Coordinates of C-alpha atoms in Angstrom, one line a residue:
Chain A
M1 CA 0.0 0.0 0.0
S2 CA 1.2 3.5 -0.8
S3 CA 1.4 6.4 1.4
L4 CA 0.0 9.8 0.3
S5 CA 0.7 13.2 1.7
A6 CA -0.1 16.7 0.8
R7 CA 2.4 19.4 1.7
G8 CA 1.4 23.1 1.7
I9 CA -1.3 22.8 -0.9
H10 CA -2.7 26.1 -2.2
A11 CA -5.2 26.3 -5.1
W12 CA -6.4 29.2 -7.2
F13 CA -9.1 29.7 -9.8
G14 CA -8.0 32.7 -11.8
K15 CA -7.3 35.3 -9.1
H16 CA -9.6 33.7 -6.6
H17 CA -7.5 32.0 -3.8
A18 CA -9.6 28.9 -3.1
L19 CA -7.5 26.9 -0.8
E20 CA -4.7 27.9 1.6
D21 CA -1.8 25.8 2.9
I22 CA -3.2 22.3 3.4
S23 CA -0.8 19.7 4.7
L24 CA -2.2 16.3 5.4
D25 CA -0.8 12.7 5.7
F26 CA -3.0 9.9 4.6
A27 CA -1.7 6.7 6.3
P28 CA -1.9 3.5 4.2
G29 CA -5.0 1.5 4.7
T30 CA -7.0 4.3 6.5
V31 CA -10.1 6.2 5.6
T32 CA -9.8 10.0 5.9
A33 CA -13.0 12.0 5.8
L34 CA -13.0 15.7 4.7
I35 CA -15.9 17.7 6.2
G36 CA -16.8 21.3 6.0
P37 CA -19.5 23.6 4.6
S38 CA -20.0 24.0 0.9
G39 CA -17.4 26.1 -0.9
C40 CA -14.6 25.5 1.7
G41 CA -12.4 23.8 -0.9
K42 CA -12.7 20.1 0.0
S43 CA -13.4 19.0 -3.5
T44 CA -10.8 21.3 -4.9
F45 CA -8.3 19.7 -2.5
I46 CA -8.9 16.1 -3.4
R47 CA -8.8 17.1 -7.1
T48 CA -5.3 18.4 -6.6
L49 CA -4.3 15.0 -5.2
N50 CA -4.8 13.1 -8.6
R51 CA -4.2 16.1 -10.8
M52 CA -7.8 16.6 -11.9
H53 CA -7.5 20.2 -10.7
E54 CA -5.7 21.2 -13.8
F55 CA -8.7 20.5 -16.0
I56 CA -10.3 23.8 -15.0
P57 CA -8.8 26.3 -17.5
S58 CA -8.1 29.1 -15.0
A59 CA -6.7 26.8 -12.3
A60 CA -3.4 27.2 -10.5
M61 CA -1.8 25.5 -7.5
A62 CA 1.2 25.4 -5.2
G63 CA 2.7 22.8 -2.9
E64 CA 3.6 19.1 -3.2
V65 CA 1.6 15.9 -3.3
L66 CA 3.8 13.0 -2.4
L67 CA 2.9 9.5 -3.5
D68 CA 5.4 7.1 -1.9
G69 CA 7.7 10.1 -1.4
K70 CA 7.6 11.3 -5.0
D71 CA 5.9 14.6 -6.0
V72 CA 3.1 13.9 -8.5
Y73 CA 3.6 17.4 -9.8
A74 CA 7.4 16.9 -10.5
P75 CA 8.4 17.7 -14.0
G76 CA 8.5 14.7 -16.3
T77 CA 5.8 12.8 -14.2
D78 CA 3.5 10.7 -16.3
V79 CA 0.1 12.1 -15.3
T80 CA -1.9 9.1 -16.6
K81 CA 0.2 6.8 -14.3
I82 CA -0.6 9.0 -11.3
R83 CA -4.3 8.8 -12.0
L84 CA -4.0 5.0 -12.4
Q85 CA -2.6 4.8 -8.9
I86 CA -5.0 7.4 -7.4
G87 CA -8.5 6.4 -8.5
M88 CA -11.5 8.6 -8.2
V89 CA -15.3 8.3 -7.7
F90 CA -17.4 11.3 -8.5
Q91 CA -20.4 12.9 -6.8
K92 CA -22.8 11.9 -9.6
P93 CA -22.7 8.3 -10.8
N94 CA -21.3 8.5 -14.3
P95 CA -21.2 5.1 -16.0
F96 CA -20.1 5.3 -19.7
P97 CA -23.4 5.4 -21.6
S98 CA -22.1 3.6 -24.7
M99 CA -20.9 0.6 -22.7
T100 CA -22.5 -2.4 -21.0
I101 CA -22.0 -3.1 -17.3
G102 CA -19.2 -5.5 -17.9
E103 CA -17.5 -3.1 -20.4
N104 CA -17.8 -0.2 -17.9
V105 CA -16.0 -2.2 -15.2
L106 CA -13.1 -3.1 -17.6
S107 CA -13.1 0.3 -19.4
G108 CA -10.1 1.5 -17.3
L109 CA -7.9 -1.3 -18.8
K110 CA -8.7 -0.2 -22.3
L111 CA -8.3 3.5 -21.5
A112 CA -4.9 3.0 -19.9
Q113 CA -4.0 0.1 -22.3
L114 CA -3.3 -2.4 -19.5
K115 CA -3.3 -6.1 -20.1
V116 CA -4.7 -8.7 -17.7
D117 CA -4.7 -12.5 -18.0
N118 CA -8.2 -13.2 -17.0
K119 CA -10.8 -10.5 -17.6
D120 CA -13.7 -12.5 -16.3
D121 CA -12.0 -13.1 -12.9
L122 CA -11.1 -9.4 -12.6
L123 CA -14.7 -8.4 -13.5
E124 CA -16.1 -10.6 -10.9
E125 CA -13.6 -9.6 -8.3
C126 CA -14.2 -5.8 -8.8
L127 CA -18.0 -6.1 -8.8
E128 CA -17.7 -8.3 -5.7
R129 CA -15.6 -5.8 -3.9
A130 CA -17.9 -3.0 -4.9
G131 CA -20.8 -5.1 -3.5
L132 CA -22.6 -5.3 -6.8
W133 CA -21.8 -8.7 -8.1
K134 CA -24.9 -10.5 -6.8
E135 CA -27.2 -7.9 -8.3
V136 CA -25.8 -7.8 -11.8
K137 CA -24.0 -11.1 -12.4
D138 CA -26.9 -12.2 -14.7
R139 CA -27.0 -9.1 -16.8
L140 CA -23.5 -8.0 -17.4
G141 CA -24.5 -7.3 -21.0
A142 CA -27.1 -4.7 -20.0
H143 CA -26.4 -1.0 -20.2
G144 CA -24.9 0.8 -17.2
G145 CA -27.8 3.3 -17.4
S146 CA -30.3 0.6 -16.7
L147 CA -29.2 0.3 -13.1
S148 CA -30.5 2.3 -10.2
G149 CA -28.6 5.4 -8.9
G150 CA -27.0 3.4 -6.0
Q151 CA -26.1 0.5 -8.3
Q152 CA -24.6 2.9 -10.8
Q153 CA -22.4 4.5 -8.1
R154 CA -21.2 1.0 -7.0
L155 CA -20.5 0.3 -10.7
C156 CA -18.4 3.4 -10.8
I157 CA -16.5 2.2 -7.7
A158 CA -16.0 -1.2 -9.4
R159 CA -14.7 0.6 -12.5
A160 CA -12.2 2.5 -10.4
L161 CA -11.1 -0.7 -8.7
A162 CA -10.3 -2.5 -11.9
V163 CA -7.1 -0.6 -12.6
K164 CA -5.9 -1.5 -9.0
P165 CA -5.4 1.9 -7.5
Q166 CA -3.4 2.4 -4.3
V167 CA -5.5 5.3 -3.2
L168 CA -9.2 6.0 -3.9
L169 CA -10.6 9.5 -3.8
M170 CA -14.3 9.8 -3.3
D171 CA -16.0 13.2 -3.8
E172 CA -19.4 13.0 -2.0
P173 CA -20.1 9.6 -3.4
C174 CA -23.4 9.2 -1.6
S175 CA -24.9 12.7 -2.0
A176 CA -27.2 11.6 -4.9
L177 CA -28.3 8.4 -3.2
D178 CA -31.0 7.1 -0.9
P179 CA -30.1 5.9 2.6
G180 CA -30.2 2.2 1.7
S181 CA -27.7 2.7 -1.2
T182 CA -25.6 4.9 1.1
L183 CA -25.4 2.2 3.7
R184 CA -24.2 -0.3 1.1
I185 CA -21.5 2.0 -0.2
E186 CA -20.3 2.7 3.3
E187 CA -20.0 -1.1 3.8
T188 CA -18.0 -1.2 0.6
I189 CA -15.7 1.6 1.8
R190 CA -15.0 -0.2 5.1
H191 CA -14.2 -3.3 3.2
L192 CA -12.0 -1.6 0.7
S193 CA -9.9 0.2 3.3
E194 CA -8.3 -3.1 4.2
S195 CA -6.4 -3.0 1.0
M196 CA -6.2 0.7 0.0
T197 CA -6.0 4.3 1.3
I198 CA -9.3 6.1 1.0
V199 CA -10.1 9.8 1.1
I200 CA -13.7 10.8 1.2
V201 CA -15.4 14.1 1.0
T202 CA -18.8 14.2 2.7
H203 CA -21.4 16.5 3.9
N204 CA -22.9 13.9 6.1
M205 CA -21.5 14.0 9.6
Q206 CA -22.8 10.6 10.5
Q207 CA -21.2 9.2 7.5
A208 CA -17.8 10.6 8.4
A209 CA -18.3 9.2 11.9
R210 CA -19.2 5.8 10.6
V211 CA -16.6 5.2 7.9
S212 CA -13.5 7.2 8.7
D213 CA -10.5 6.7 10.9
H214 CA -9.4 10.4 10.6
T215 CA -11.4 13.5 9.9
A216 CA -10.2 16.8 8.6
F217 CA -12.4 19.9 9.1
F218 CA -12.1 22.5 6.4
L219 CA -13.5 26.0 6.6
S220 CA -13.6 29.2 4.6
D221 CA -14.4 32.3 6.6
G222 CA -14.8 34.6 3.6
G223 CA -11.1 34.1 2.5
P224 CA -9.5 30.9 1.1
G225 CA -10.5 27.6 2.5
H226 CA -8.1 26.2 5.1
M227 CA -7.9 23.3 7.5
V228 CA -9.1 24.0 11.0
E229 CA -8.5 20.7 12.6
F230 CA -7.3 17.2 11.7
A231 CA -7.6 14.4 14.2
P232 CA -8.8 10.8 14.7
T233 CA -12.5 10.8 13.9
N234 CA -13.7 10.0 17.4
E235 CA -11.8 12.9 18.8
I236 CA -13.2 15.3 16.2
F237 CA -16.7 14.2 17.2
S238 CA -16.3 13.8 20.9
R239 CA -13.8 16.4 22.0
P240 CA -12.8 18.7 19.2
K241 CA -10.0 21.2 20.1
D242 CA -11.4 24.1 18.1
K243 CA -14.6 25.8 18.9
R244 CA -15.5 26.1 15.2
T245 CA -15.2 22.4 14.7
E246 CA -17.4 21.8 17.7
D247 CA -20.0 24.2 16.4
Y248 CA -19.9 22.5 13.0
V249 CA -20.1 18.9 14.0
T250 CA -22.9 19.6 16.5
G251 CA -24.8 21.3 13.8
R252 CA -24.7 24.9 15.2
F253 CA -23.6 26.3 11.9
G254 CA -22.7 25.3 8.4
Chain B
M1 CA -68.6 0.0 -2.1
S2 CA -68.5 2.7 -4.6
T3 CA -66.6 2.3 -7.8
V4 CA -64.7 5.3 -9.0
Q5 CA -64.6 5.9 -12.8
P6 CA -61.6 7.5 -14.2
T7 CA -62.6 10.8 -15.8
R8 CA -60.7 13.5 -17.8
P9 CA -62.5 16.8 -16.9
W10 CA -59.9 18.9 -18.7
V11 CA -60.7 17.3 -22.1
A12 CA -63.3 19.1 -24.4
T13 CA -66.7 17.6 -24.2
T14 CA -68.7 16.4 -27.2
A15 CA -70.8 19.5 -27.0
D16 CA -67.7 21.7 -27.1
R17 CA -66.4 19.9 -30.1
V18 CA -69.7 20.2 -31.9
R19 CA -69.8 23.9 -31.2
D20 CA -66.2 24.3 -32.5
G21 CA -67.1 22.4 -35.6
L22 CA -70.2 24.5 -36.2
I23 CA -68.1 27.7 -35.8
F24 CA -65.7 26.3 -38.4
V25 CA -68.4 25.4 -40.9
V26 CA -70.3 28.7 -40.4
S27 CA -67.0 30.7 -40.8
I28 CA -66.4 28.9 -44.2
A29 CA -70.0 29.7 -45.3
I30 CA -69.7 33.4 -44.2
S31 CA -66.4 33.9 -45.9
Y32 CA -67.8 32.3 -49.1
G33 CA -70.7 34.6 -49.0
L34 CA -68.5 37.6 -48.3
V35 CA -66.2 36.9 -51.2
A36 CA -69.2 36.3 -53.5
A37 CA -70.9 39.6 -52.4
T38 CA -67.9 41.9 -52.4
P39 CA -65.3 42.6 -55.1
L40 CA -62.8 40.3 -53.4
K41 CA -61.6 37.5 -55.7
G42 CA -59.4 34.4 -55.8
K43 CA -58.2 31.6 -53.5
L44 CA -56.2 33.9 -51.3
A45 CA -59.2 36.1 -50.7
Y46 CA -61.2 33.0 -49.5
F47 CA -58.3 32.0 -47.2
F48 CA -57.8 35.4 -45.6
T49 CA -61.5 36.1 -45.1
F50 CA -62.0 32.7 -43.6
F51 CA -59.0 33.2 -41.4
A52 CA -60.3 36.6 -40.1
I53 CA -63.8 35.4 -39.6
L54 CA -62.7 32.2 -37.8
T55 CA -60.5 34.3 -35.5
L56 CA -63.4 36.6 -34.7
A57 CA -65.9 33.8 -34.3
N58 CA -63.7 31.8 -31.9
G59 CA -63.0 35.0 -30.0
L60 CA -66.7 35.8 -29.7
N61 CA -67.5 32.3 -28.7
G62 CA -64.9 32.5 -25.9
F63 CA -66.2 35.9 -24.8
L64 CA -69.8 34.7 -24.6
R65 CA -68.9 31.7 -22.6
Y66 CA -66.1 32.7 -20.3
G67 CA -65.5 36.5 -20.7
F68 CA -62.8 38.7 -22.1
A69 CA -59.7 36.7 -21.1
A70 CA -61.1 33.6 -22.8
A71 CA -61.9 35.6 -25.9
K72 CA -58.3 36.7 -26.2
D73 CA -57.1 33.2 -25.5
A74 CA -59.4 31.7 -28.2
A75 CA -58.5 34.4 -30.8
I76 CA -54.7 33.9 -30.3
K77 CA -55.1 30.2 -30.4
T78 CA -56.7 30.5 -33.8
L79 CA -54.0 32.9 -35.0
V80 CA -51.2 30.5 -33.9
G81 CA -52.9 27.5 -35.5
V82 CA -53.4 29.2 -38.8
G83 CA -49.9 30.6 -38.7
A84 CA -48.5 27.1 -38.3
L85 CA -50.7 26.0 -41.2
L86 CA -49.3 28.8 -43.4
T87 CA -45.8 27.7 -42.8
V88 CA -46.5 24.1 -43.8
M89 CA -48.5 25.1 -46.9
P90 CA -45.6 26.1 -49.2
I91 CA -43.8 22.9 -48.3
A92 CA -46.8 20.7 -48.9
S93 CA -47.5 22.6 -52.1
I94 CA -44.0 22.1 -53.4
L95 CA -44.2 18.4 -52.6
A96 CA -47.6 18.2 -54.3
T97 CA -46.4 20.0 -57.4
V98 CA -43.2 17.9 -57.7
I99 CA -45.2 14.7 -57.4
S100 CA -48.0 15.6 -59.7
K101 CA -45.7 16.9 -62.4
G102 CA -42.9 14.4 -61.9
Y103 CA -44.7 11.1 -61.8
K104 CA -45.4 11.2 -65.5
G105 CA -41.6 11.0 -66.2
I106 CA -41.0 8.1 -63.8
K107 CA -40.5 5.1 -66.2
P108 CA -38.3 2.0 -65.7
N109 CA -35.9 3.3 -68.4
L110 CA -35.4 6.5 -66.4
F111 CA -33.3 4.5 -63.9
T112 CA -31.5 2.3 -66.4
Q113 CA -30.5 4.6 -69.3
D114 CA -28.6 7.9 -69.6
M115 CA -29.1 10.8 -72.1
S116 CA -26.2 10.0 -74.3
L117 CA -28.4 8.4 -77.0
A118 CA -31.5 10.6 -76.4
T119 CA -32.3 14.1 -77.4
P120 CA -34.5 16.5 -75.4
T121 CA -37.4 16.0 -77.8
D122 CA -37.3 12.2 -77.6
P123 CA -40.3 10.4 -76.1
L124 CA -40.1 9.6 -72.5
N125 CA -39.5 5.9 -73.0
N126 CA -36.1 6.7 -74.5
G127 CA -33.2 8.0 -72.3
G128 CA -33.0 8.3 -68.6
I129 CA -31.1 9.8 -65.6
L130 CA -28.8 7.0 -64.6
H131 CA -25.9 9.3 -65.3
A132 CA -27.3 12.0 -63.1
I133 CA -28.2 9.7 -60.2
S134 CA -24.9 8.0 -60.3
G135 CA -23.1 11.3 -60.6
T136 CA -24.9 12.8 -57.6
L137 CA -24.2 9.7 -55.6
I138 CA -20.5 9.9 -56.5
L139 CA -20.3 13.6 -55.7
V140 CA -22.0 13.1 -52.4
F141 CA -19.8 10.2 -51.5
L142 CA -16.6 12.1 -52.3
S143 CA -17.7 15.2 -50.4
L144 CA -18.7 13.0 -47.5
I145 CA -15.4 11.2 -47.1
M146 CA -13.6 14.6 -47.4
S147 CA -15.7 16.8 -45.2
V148 CA -16.8 14.4 -42.4
P149 CA -13.3 13.8 -41.0
L150 CA -12.4 17.4 -41.3
G151 CA -15.7 18.6 -39.8
I152 CA -15.5 16.3 -36.8
L153 CA -11.8 17.1 -36.2
T154 CA -12.7 20.8 -36.2
A155 CA -15.5 20.1 -33.8
L156 CA -13.1 18.1 -31.6
Y157 CA -10.7 21.0 -31.6
L158 CA -13.4 23.4 -30.5
T159 CA -14.9 21.1 -27.8
E160 CA -12.0 19.0 -26.5
I161 CA -8.8 20.8 -27.1
K162 CA -10.3 24.3 -26.7
G163 CA -7.0 25.7 -28.0
R164 CA -5.9 29.3 -28.4
F165 CA -7.5 29.5 -31.9
S166 CA -11.0 28.2 -30.8
K167 CA -12.6 31.6 -31.0
P168 CA -11.4 32.6 -34.4
I169 CA -12.1 29.1 -35.8
K170 CA -15.6 29.1 -34.4
F171 CA -16.2 32.5 -36.0
L172 CA -14.8 31.3 -39.3
V173 CA -16.8 28.2 -39.4
Q174 CA -20.0 30.2 -38.7
A175 CA -19.1 32.6 -41.4
M176 CA -18.3 29.8 -43.8
S177 CA -21.8 28.3 -43.4
G178 CA -23.1 31.5 -44.9
V179 CA -20.8 31.4 -48.0
P180 CA -22.9 31.4 -51.2
S181 CA -22.4 28.2 -53.1
I182 CA -21.4 30.0 -56.3
V183 CA -18.4 31.5 -54.3
A184 CA -17.2 28.1 -53.4
G185 CA -17.6 27.1 -57.0
L186 CA -15.6 30.1 -58.3
F187 CA -12.9 29.5 -55.7
I188 CA -12.3 25.9 -56.9
L189 CA -12.5 27.0 -60.5
S190 CA -9.8 29.7 -60.1
A191 CA -7.7 27.9 -57.5
V192 CA -7.7 24.3 -58.7
L193 CA -9.5 23.8 -62.1
Y194 CA -7.8 26.5 -64.2
P195 CA -4.2 26.3 -62.8
I196 CA -3.9 22.6 -62.1
T197 CA -6.4 20.1 -63.5
K198 CA -7.5 22.2 -66.5
G199 CA -10.6 20.1 -67.1
Y200 CA -14.1 19.4 -65.7
S201 CA -14.4 16.5 -63.4
G202 CA -16.6 15.2 -60.6
F203 CA -13.7 15.7 -58.1
M204 CA -13.7 19.5 -58.8
G205 CA -17.4 19.6 -58.0
A206 CA -16.9 17.5 -54.8
L207 CA -14.2 19.9 -53.6
A208 CA -16.6 22.8 -53.8
L209 CA -19.3 20.8 -52.1
T210 CA -16.8 19.9 -49.4
I211 CA -16.3 23.5 -48.7
L212 CA -20.0 24.0 -48.3
M213 CA -20.5 20.8 -46.2
I214 CA -17.7 21.2 -43.7
P215 CA -19.3 24.1 -41.7
T216 CA -22.6 22.2 -41.4
V217 CA -20.8 19.0 -40.2
A218 CA -18.5 21.0 -37.9
R219 CA -21.2 23.1 -36.2
T220 CA -23.7 20.2 -35.7
S221 CA -20.9 17.9 -34.4
E222 CA -19.7 20.7 -32.1
E223 CA -23.2 21.1 -30.6
V224 CA -23.5 17.3 -30.2
L225 CA -20.1 17.0 -28.5
N226 CA -21.0 19.9 -26.2
L227 CA -24.0 17.9 -25.0
I228 CA -21.7 15.1 -23.7
P229 CA -21.4 15.6 -20.0
Q230 CA -18.0 16.9 -18.7
D231 CA -18.3 14.1 -16.1
L232 CA -17.6 11.4 -18.6
R233 CA -14.5 13.1 -19.8
E234 CA -13.2 13.5 -16.2
A235 CA -14.2 9.9 -15.4
G236 CA -12.2 8.7 -18.4
T237 CA -9.1 10.7 -17.5
A238 CA -9.4 9.7 -13.8
L239 CA -9.1 6.1 -14.9
G240 CA -5.7 6.8 -16.4
G241 CA -6.8 7.4 -20.0
T242 CA -5.0 10.0 -22.1
Q243 CA -7.2 12.7 -23.5
W244 CA -7.0 11.1 -27.0
R245 CA -8.1 7.7 -25.7
T246 CA -10.8 9.2 -23.6
V247 CA -12.2 11.0 -26.6
A248 CA -11.9 8.0 -28.9
M249 CA -13.3 5.5 -26.4
I250 CA -15.9 7.4 -24.5
V251 CA -16.8 10.8 -26.0
L252 CA -17.2 9.8 -29.6
P253 CA -19.1 6.6 -28.9
A254 CA -21.5 8.5 -26.6
A255 CA -22.0 11.1 -29.4
R256 CA -22.3 8.5 -32.1
S257 CA -25.9 9.0 -33.1
G258 CA -25.6 12.7 -33.1
L259 CA -22.5 12.6 -35.3
I260 CA -24.4 10.5 -37.8
T261 CA -27.1 13.1 -37.8
A262 CA -24.4 15.8 -38.4
M263 CA -23.2 13.8 -41.4
I264 CA -26.6 13.3 -42.9
L265 CA -27.5 17.0 -42.4
G266 CA -24.3 17.9 -44.2
V267 CA -25.2 15.6 -47.1
A268 CA -28.7 17.0 -47.3
R269 CA -27.1 20.5 -47.4
I270 CA -25.2 19.7 -50.6
A271 CA -27.3 17.1 -52.4
G272 CA -29.3 19.8 -54.2
E273 CA -26.5 22.3 -54.8
T274 CA -26.4 23.4 -58.4
A275 CA -24.3 26.5 -58.9
P276 CA -20.8 25.1 -58.2
L277 CA -21.6 22.0 -60.3
L278 CA -22.5 24.2 -63.3
L279 CA -19.0 25.7 -63.1
L280 CA -17.0 22.6 -62.3
T281 CA -18.4 19.3 -63.4
G282 CA -19.3 20.0 -67.0
G283 CA -22.5 18.1 -66.9
G284 CA -22.4 15.4 -69.5
D285 CA -25.1 13.0 -70.7
K286 CA -23.2 9.7 -70.3
V287 CA -22.7 7.6 -67.2
N288 CA -19.2 8.4 -66.0
G289 CA -17.9 6.3 -63.1
N290 CA -14.6 8.1 -62.9
P291 CA -14.8 11.3 -60.8
F292 CA -11.3 12.3 -61.6
H293 CA -11.6 12.5 -65.4
D294 CA -14.2 13.9 -67.8
P295 CA -17.5 15.7 -67.2
I296 CA -19.9 14.0 -64.8
G297 CA -23.7 14.4 -64.6
S298 CA -25.7 15.2 -61.5
L299 CA -29.4 15.6 -60.7
P300 CA -29.4 19.4 -60.1
Y301 CA -27.4 19.9 -63.3
Y302 CA -29.8 17.6 -65.3
I303 CA -32.8 19.5 -64.0
W304 CA -31.3 22.8 -64.9
K305 CA -30.3 21.6 -68.4
S306 CA -33.7 19.9 -69.1
F307 CA -35.7 23.0 -68.2
N308 CA -33.4 25.0 -70.5
A309 CA -34.0 22.6 -73.3
G310 CA -37.7 23.7 -73.3
S311 CA -39.4 20.9 -75.1
E312 CA -42.4 19.3 -73.5
E313 CA -40.6 16.0 -73.0
A314 CA -37.5 17.7 -71.5
I315 CA -39.6 19.6 -69.0
T316 CA -41.4 16.4 -67.9
R317 CA -37.9 14.8 -67.5
A318 CA -36.8 17.8 -65.4
W319 CA -39.8 17.3 -63.1
A320 CA -39.1 13.6 -62.9
G321 CA -35.5 14.4 -62.0
L322 CA -36.7 16.9 -59.3
L323 CA -39.0 14.2 -57.9
V324 CA -36.1 11.8 -57.6
L325 CA -33.9 14.4 -56.0
V326 CA -36.6 15.4 -53.5
V327 CA -37.2 11.7 -52.6
L328 CA -33.5 11.2 -52.2
I329 CA -33.2 14.1 -49.8
L330 CA -36.4 13.1 -47.9
I331 CA -34.9 9.7 -47.4
L332 CA -31.7 11.2 -46.0
F333 CA -33.6 13.5 -43.5
T334 CA -35.9 10.6 -42.4
T335 CA -32.8 8.5 -41.8
A336 CA -31.2 11.3 -39.8
R337 CA -34.3 11.8 -37.6
F338 CA -34.6 8.0 -37.1
L339 CA -30.9 7.6 -36.1
S340 CA -30.9 10.7 -33.8
T341 CA -34.0 9.8 -31.9
R342 CA -33.3 6.1 -31.7
K343 CA -32.3 4.9 -28.2
V344 CA -29.1 3.0 -27.8
S345 CA -30.3 -0.5 -27.1
R346 CA -28.7 -3.9 -27.0

């Protein structure tokens, strides 16, 4: 398992300073939750980790993201290799519409031109790990769009797993889902954390408390978003050091 | 236990329909009477009197039943309905004329012979338009294989690469779609035909048609590609795909049916083009399968030439050619609509 750490991350959109000086270490095999009100830079932060930030035309950044000690922004780094090692699940389920369920899961292999010996085994393994195998094993040839929202999101998780990432970034993966699907995805996350490092952005306090080992609280008080507190999850929720964290996790603001 | 019957209280009752029908019939009668009693004359007079009276009558009906607001509603409803009818009428009229005049020329030999052994005054069972149909198909095919890749690449530059030149290119493509076809024809004539090939050929015509077709294909493709959610592109790159592989494996397949529509709209744009073909293809009455050498026929050219010939048979032939061309274009549009609305299913 790989270690991932962020060192002094800043982010800008044009002249707007969106994120200020974030340093965080993600220990291998742990789940880290990022919480905070909307617009505080959580999503921006995780998108700097796998270099998705640079897709926004006016974006700029500063700082280092170290994957196994190597800066992913170092000159000469192969970006596609970085994104293979740091997978991502998005807020809205986005299965590829022109592909079947099976093709969706294996699409990463084709996109990144990877070879595997036994595709069927990999397909079953990924769907199994994403908690979707039992529901779709008889209709792998159906279109991804024919699944329910929760199933589509687990399909996207399975798709991210197929390229064997070391780290999985999840940007509010349950915000579009009903409680039942949310629960199933949380089980999946707990299960996956045995073999990979997970970073999850969530607006759901209970979710952070249920799935994460560490929690970071981000806040923007008018200026750029910054990290107020980072601690083991039970400490954040039971005895936060900062008054603002306490107010937020107890629902007094935000 | 009471059983509840499903009802649709918002749908017009039979009484309403009968009243509307009566108003319609009475309006026709009044307008007929008015045209007969006054100096107004002609079909148009009937139509406009009927139109005005129907609007008034529907408005009055609405006023008597539900008051002033309903009167306005009814009158405007009538105006809108008749306006839509007015738009469709010329199209229907064109179709009716082409069919009624063209069917006489549709004979089996029309599709198996060319005009090389027939003169404009020959009877209709001699000679045909095989050279024009084959020429048009060759021209369309050549333009298609040249303009579709260029058009889609342009669209990809605008939607995926979004490079520094996007804005000027977008502007140029839009401006190009307004280029008169004769300008495209003259351009190829002076830039390629006179200095280089020095002879009429199908390829010259196809080059001019390509110039006309690229903007249509590029703009339609651009709109289609813009509809593909950004999410999918991000998901592709987040899985370790390069931009090129993401576009090729995810964006283009997702846009497939729309791109086919873009292609067919482009073909429909050029299939009836006449002006550049007059300058560049040289016409010709013989089937010519070689687009790179010698004059080649085409349907628009044939129609133009036959009308100019002036004999009764030639004019009937021209209408028949027109009918074939219209049917060809209708088939293309229908296919485009079918392909663009069809759901992806497997």
